[in-house]
PDB file of C-alpha atoms in Angstrom:
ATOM      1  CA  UNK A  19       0.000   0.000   0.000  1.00  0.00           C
ATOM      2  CA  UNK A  20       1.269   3.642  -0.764  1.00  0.00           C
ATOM      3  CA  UNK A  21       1.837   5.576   2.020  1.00  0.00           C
ATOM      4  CA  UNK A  22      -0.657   7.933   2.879  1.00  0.00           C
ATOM      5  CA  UNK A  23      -0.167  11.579   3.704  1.00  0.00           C
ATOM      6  CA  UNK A  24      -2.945  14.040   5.258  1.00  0.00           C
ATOM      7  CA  UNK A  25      -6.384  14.969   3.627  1.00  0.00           C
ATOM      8  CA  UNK A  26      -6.671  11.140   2.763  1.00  0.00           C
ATOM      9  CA  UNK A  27      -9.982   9.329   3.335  1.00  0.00           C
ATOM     10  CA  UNK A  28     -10.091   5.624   3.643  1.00  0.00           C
ATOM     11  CA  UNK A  29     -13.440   2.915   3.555  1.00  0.00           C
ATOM     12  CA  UNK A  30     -14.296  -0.359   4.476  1.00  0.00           C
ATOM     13  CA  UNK A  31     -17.677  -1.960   4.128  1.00  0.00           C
ATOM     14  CA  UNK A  32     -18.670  -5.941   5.017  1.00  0.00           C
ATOM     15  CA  UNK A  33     -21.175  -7.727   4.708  1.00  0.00           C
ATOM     16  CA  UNK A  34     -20.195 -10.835   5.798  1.00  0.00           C
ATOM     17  CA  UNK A  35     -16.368 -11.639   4.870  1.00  0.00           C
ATOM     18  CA  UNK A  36     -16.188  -9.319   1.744  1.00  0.00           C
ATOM     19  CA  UNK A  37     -14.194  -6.400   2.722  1.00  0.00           C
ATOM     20  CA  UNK A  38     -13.763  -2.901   0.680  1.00  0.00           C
ATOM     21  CA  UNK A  39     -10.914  -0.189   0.895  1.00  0.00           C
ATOM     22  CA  UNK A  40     -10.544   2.676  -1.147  1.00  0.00           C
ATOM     23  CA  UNK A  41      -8.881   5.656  -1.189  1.00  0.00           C
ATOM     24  CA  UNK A  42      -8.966   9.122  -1.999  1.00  0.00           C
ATOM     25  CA  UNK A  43      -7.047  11.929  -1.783  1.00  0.00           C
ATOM     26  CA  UNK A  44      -7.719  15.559  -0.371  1.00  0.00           C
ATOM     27  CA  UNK A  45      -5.736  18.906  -0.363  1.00  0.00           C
ATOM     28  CA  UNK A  46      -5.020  20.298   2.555  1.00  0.00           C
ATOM     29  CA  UNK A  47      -3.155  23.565   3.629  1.00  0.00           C
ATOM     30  CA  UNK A  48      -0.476  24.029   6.368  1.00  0.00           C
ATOM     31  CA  UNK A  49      -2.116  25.904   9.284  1.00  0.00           C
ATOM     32  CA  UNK A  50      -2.706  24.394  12.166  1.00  0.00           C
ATOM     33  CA  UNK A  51      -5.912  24.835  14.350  1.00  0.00           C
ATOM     34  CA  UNK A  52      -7.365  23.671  17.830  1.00  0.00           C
ATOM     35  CA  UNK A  53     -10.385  21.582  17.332  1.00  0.00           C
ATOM     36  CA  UNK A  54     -13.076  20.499  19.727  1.00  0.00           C
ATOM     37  CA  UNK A  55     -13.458  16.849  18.498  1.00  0.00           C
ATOM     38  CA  UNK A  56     -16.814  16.357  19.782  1.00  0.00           C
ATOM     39  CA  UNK A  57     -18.240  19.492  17.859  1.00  0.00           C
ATOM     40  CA  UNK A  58     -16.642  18.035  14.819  1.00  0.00           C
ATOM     41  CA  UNK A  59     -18.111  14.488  15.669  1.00  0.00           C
ATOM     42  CA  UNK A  60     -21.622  15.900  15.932  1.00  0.00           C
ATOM     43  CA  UNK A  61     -21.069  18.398  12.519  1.00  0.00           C
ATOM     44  CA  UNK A  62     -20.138  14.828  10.512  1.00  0.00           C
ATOM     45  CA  UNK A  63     -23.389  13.065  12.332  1.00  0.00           C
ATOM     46  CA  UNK A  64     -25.488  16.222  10.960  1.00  0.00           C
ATOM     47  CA  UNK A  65     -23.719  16.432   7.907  1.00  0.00           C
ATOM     48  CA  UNK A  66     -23.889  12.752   7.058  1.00  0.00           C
ATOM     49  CA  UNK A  67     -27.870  12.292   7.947  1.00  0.00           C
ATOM     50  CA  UNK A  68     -28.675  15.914   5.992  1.00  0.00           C
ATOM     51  CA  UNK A  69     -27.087  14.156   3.058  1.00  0.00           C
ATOM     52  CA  UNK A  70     -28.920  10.732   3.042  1.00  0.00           C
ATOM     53  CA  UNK A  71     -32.699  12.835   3.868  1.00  0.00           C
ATOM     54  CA  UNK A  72     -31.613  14.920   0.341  1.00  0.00           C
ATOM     55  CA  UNK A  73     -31.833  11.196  -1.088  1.00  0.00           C
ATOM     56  CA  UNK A  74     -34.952   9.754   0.579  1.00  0.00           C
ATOM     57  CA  UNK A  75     -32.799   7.318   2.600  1.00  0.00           C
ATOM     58  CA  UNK A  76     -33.551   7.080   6.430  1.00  0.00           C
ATOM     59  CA  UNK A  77     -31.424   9.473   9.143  1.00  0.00           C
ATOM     60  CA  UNK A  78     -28.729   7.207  10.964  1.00  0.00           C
ATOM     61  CA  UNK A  79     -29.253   6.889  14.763  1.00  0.00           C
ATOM     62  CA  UNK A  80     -26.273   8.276  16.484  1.00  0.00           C
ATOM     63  CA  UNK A  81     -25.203   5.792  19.327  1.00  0.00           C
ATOM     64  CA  UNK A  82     -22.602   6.258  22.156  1.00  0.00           C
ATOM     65  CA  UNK A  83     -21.214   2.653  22.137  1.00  0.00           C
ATOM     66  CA  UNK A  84     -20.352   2.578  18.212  1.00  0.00           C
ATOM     67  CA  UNK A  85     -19.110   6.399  18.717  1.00  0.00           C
ATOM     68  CA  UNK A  86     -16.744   4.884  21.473  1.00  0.00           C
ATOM     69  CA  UNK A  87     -15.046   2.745  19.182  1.00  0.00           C
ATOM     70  CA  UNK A  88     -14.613   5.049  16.501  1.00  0.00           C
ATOM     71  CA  UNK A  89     -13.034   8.000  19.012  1.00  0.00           C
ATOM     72  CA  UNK A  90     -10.797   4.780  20.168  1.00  0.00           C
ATOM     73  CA  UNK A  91      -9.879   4.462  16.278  1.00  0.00           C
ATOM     74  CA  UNK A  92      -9.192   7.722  15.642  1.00  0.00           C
ATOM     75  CA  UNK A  93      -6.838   8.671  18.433  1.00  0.00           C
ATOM     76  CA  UNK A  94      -4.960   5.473  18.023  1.00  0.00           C
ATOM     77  CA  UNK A  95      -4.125   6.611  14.449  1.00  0.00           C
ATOM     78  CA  UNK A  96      -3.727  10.458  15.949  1.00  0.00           C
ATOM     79  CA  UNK A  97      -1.288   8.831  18.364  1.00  0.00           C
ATOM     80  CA  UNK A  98       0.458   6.811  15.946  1.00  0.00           C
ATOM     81  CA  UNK A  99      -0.236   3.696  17.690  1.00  0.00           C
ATOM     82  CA  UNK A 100      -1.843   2.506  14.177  1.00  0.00           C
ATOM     83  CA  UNK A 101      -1.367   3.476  10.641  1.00  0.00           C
ATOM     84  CA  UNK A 102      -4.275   5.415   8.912  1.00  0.00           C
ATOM     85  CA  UNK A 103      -5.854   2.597   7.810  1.00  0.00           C
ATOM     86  CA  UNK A 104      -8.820   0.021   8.958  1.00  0.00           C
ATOM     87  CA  UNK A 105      -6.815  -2.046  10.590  1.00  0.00           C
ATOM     88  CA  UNK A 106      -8.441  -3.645  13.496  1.00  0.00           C
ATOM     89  CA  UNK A 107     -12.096  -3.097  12.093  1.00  0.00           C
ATOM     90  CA  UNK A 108     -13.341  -6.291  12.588  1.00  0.00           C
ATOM     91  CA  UNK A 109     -11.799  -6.164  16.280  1.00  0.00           C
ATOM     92  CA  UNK A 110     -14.139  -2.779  16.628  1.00  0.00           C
ATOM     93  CA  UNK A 111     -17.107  -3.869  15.336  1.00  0.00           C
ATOM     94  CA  UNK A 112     -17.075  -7.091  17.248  1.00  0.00           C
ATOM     95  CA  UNK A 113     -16.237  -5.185  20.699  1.00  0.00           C
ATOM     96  CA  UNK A 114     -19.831  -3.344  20.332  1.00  0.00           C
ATOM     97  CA  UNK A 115     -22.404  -4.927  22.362  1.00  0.00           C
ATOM     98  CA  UNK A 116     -25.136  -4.976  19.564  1.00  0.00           C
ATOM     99  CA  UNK A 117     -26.022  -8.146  17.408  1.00  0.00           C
ATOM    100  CA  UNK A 118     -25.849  -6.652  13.639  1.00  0.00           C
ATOM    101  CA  UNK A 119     -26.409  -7.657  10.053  1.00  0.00           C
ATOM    102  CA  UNK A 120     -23.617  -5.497   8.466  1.00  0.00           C
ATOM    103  CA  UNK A 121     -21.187  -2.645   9.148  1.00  0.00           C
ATOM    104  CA  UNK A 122     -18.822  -0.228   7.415  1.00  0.00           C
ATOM    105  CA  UNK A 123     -16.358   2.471   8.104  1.00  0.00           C
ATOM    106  CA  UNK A 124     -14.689   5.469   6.431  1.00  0.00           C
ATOM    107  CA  UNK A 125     -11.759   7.283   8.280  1.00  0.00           C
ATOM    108  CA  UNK A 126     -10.264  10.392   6.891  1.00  0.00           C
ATOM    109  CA  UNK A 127      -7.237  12.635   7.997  1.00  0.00           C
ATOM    110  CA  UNK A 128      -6.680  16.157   7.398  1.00  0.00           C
ATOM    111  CA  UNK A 129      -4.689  19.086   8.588  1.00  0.00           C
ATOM    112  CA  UNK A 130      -5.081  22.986   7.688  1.00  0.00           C
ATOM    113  CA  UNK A 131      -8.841  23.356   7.156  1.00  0.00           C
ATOM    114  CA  UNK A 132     -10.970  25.576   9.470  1.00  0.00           C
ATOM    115  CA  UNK A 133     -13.456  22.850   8.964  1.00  0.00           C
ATOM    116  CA  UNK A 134     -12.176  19.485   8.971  1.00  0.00           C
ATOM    117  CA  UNK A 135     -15.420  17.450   9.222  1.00  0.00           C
ATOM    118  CA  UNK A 136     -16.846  19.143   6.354  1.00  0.00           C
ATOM    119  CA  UNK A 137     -13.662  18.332   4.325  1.00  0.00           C
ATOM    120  CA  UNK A 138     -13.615  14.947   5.764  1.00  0.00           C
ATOM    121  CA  UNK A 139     -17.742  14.333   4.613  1.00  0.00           C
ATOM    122  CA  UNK A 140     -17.214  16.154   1.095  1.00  0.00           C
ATOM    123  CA  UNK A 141     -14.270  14.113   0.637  1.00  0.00           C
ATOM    124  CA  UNK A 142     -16.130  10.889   1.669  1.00  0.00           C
ATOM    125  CA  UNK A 143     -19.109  11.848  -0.875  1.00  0.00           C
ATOM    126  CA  UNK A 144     -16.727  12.751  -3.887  1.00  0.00           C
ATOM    127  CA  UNK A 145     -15.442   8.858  -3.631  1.00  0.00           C
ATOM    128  CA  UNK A 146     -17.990   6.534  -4.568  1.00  0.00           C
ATOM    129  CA  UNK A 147     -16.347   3.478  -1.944  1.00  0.00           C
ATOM    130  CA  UNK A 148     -17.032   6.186   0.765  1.00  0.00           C
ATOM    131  CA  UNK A 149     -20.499   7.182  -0.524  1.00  0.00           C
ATOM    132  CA  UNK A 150     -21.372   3.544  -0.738  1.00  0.00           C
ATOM    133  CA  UNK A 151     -21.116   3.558   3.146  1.00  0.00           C
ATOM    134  CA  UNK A 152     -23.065   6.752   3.693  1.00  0.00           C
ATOM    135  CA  UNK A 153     -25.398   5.784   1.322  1.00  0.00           C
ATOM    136  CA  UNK A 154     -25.919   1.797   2.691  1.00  0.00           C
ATOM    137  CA  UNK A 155     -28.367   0.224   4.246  1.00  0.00           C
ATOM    138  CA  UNK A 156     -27.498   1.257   8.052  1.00  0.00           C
ATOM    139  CA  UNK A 157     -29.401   2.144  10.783  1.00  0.00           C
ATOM    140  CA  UNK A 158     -26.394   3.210  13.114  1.00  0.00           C
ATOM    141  CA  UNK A 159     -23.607   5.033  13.645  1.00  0.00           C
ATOM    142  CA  UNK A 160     -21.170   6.305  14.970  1.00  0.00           C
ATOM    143  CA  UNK A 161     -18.378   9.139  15.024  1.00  0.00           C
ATOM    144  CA  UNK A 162     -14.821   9.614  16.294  1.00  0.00           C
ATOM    145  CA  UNK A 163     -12.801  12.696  15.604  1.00  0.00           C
ATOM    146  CA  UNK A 164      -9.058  12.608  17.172  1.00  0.00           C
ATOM    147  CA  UNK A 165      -6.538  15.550  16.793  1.00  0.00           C
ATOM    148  CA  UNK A 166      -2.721  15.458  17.297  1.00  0.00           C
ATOM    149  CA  UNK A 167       0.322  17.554  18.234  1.00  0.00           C
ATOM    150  CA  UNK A 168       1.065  18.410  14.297  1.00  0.00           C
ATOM    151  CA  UNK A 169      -2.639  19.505  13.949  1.00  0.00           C
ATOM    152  CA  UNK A 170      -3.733  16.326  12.049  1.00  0.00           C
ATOM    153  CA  UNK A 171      -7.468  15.834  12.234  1.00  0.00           C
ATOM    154  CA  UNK A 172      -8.786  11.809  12.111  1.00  0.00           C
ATOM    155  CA  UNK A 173     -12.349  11.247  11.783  1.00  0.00           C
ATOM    156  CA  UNK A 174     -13.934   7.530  11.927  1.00  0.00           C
ATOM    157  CA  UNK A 175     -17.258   6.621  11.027  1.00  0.00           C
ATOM    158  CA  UNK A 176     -18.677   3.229  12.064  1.00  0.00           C
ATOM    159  CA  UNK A 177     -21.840   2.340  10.240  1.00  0.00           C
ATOM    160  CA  UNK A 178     -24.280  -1.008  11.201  1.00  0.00           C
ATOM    161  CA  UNK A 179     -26.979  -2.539  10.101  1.00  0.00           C
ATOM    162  CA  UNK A 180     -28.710  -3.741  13.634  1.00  0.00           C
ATOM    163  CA  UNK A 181     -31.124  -6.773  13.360  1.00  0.00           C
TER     164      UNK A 181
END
């Protein structure tokens, strides 16, 4: 795999054992900015669910367990502990107490915008692996935003289908 430098968005979806990842790139500029990560969670959550009532598709429920494992996600990769990537997905998903039919996830990383979750969510709907996810048939969600010392901004967002 390439290596992957900031205003990058990643996606995985599964349905069973079939994994997706794809990969897009954003621009990003070189100022550096002090978030407050759960104002940018809840601006993706809005974002996301405006976008899927503009195509008749049902608002996602926001839910604090699934949000937990994507803020665990994101500051892992903000902390370097993993690469930007989807690894340990299935580990996430599984550690959520809720029985499901499917589940997804697109992570992004930016630095320089004074809005990184819109960048993140325009990003994610300009790549049609990401906008398969936000689009999909999911009832769930949830939303991690993680910042670092070099002003990098990662955003994960867990989608499930619950049964």
């Amino acid at each position: 795999m390439a290596p992957l430098i900031p205003g990058h968005s990643s996606t995985k979806h599964a349905t069973g054992d079939s994994p997706l990842s794809i990969f897009s790139h954003q621009v990003a500029t070189t100022t550096t900015t002090t978030f407050q990560t759960t104002a940018l969670e809840k601006s993706v959550f809005e974002q996301i669910n405006r976008y899927r009532m503009s195509r008749r598709l049902p608002k996602l429920t926001l839910n604090a367990r699934i949000t937990q494992q994507a803020r665990v996600h994101s500051r892992n990769m903000a902390r370097g502990r993993v690469p930007f990537s989807h690894q340990g997905f299935e580990q996430r998903v599984n550690a959520i107490p809720l029985r499901y039919n499917s589940a997804a996830e697109n992570v992004a990383f930016n630095r320089g915008y004074d809005d990184p979750a819109n960048e993140a969510v325009i990003g994610w709907i300009d790549s049609p692996g990401h906008l398969k996810n936000i689009k999909g048939n999911f009832n769930m969600t949830g939303i991690g935003v993680a910042t670092n010392a070099q002003g990098e901004v990662y955003l994960t967002q867990i989608f499930l289908r619950t049964r």
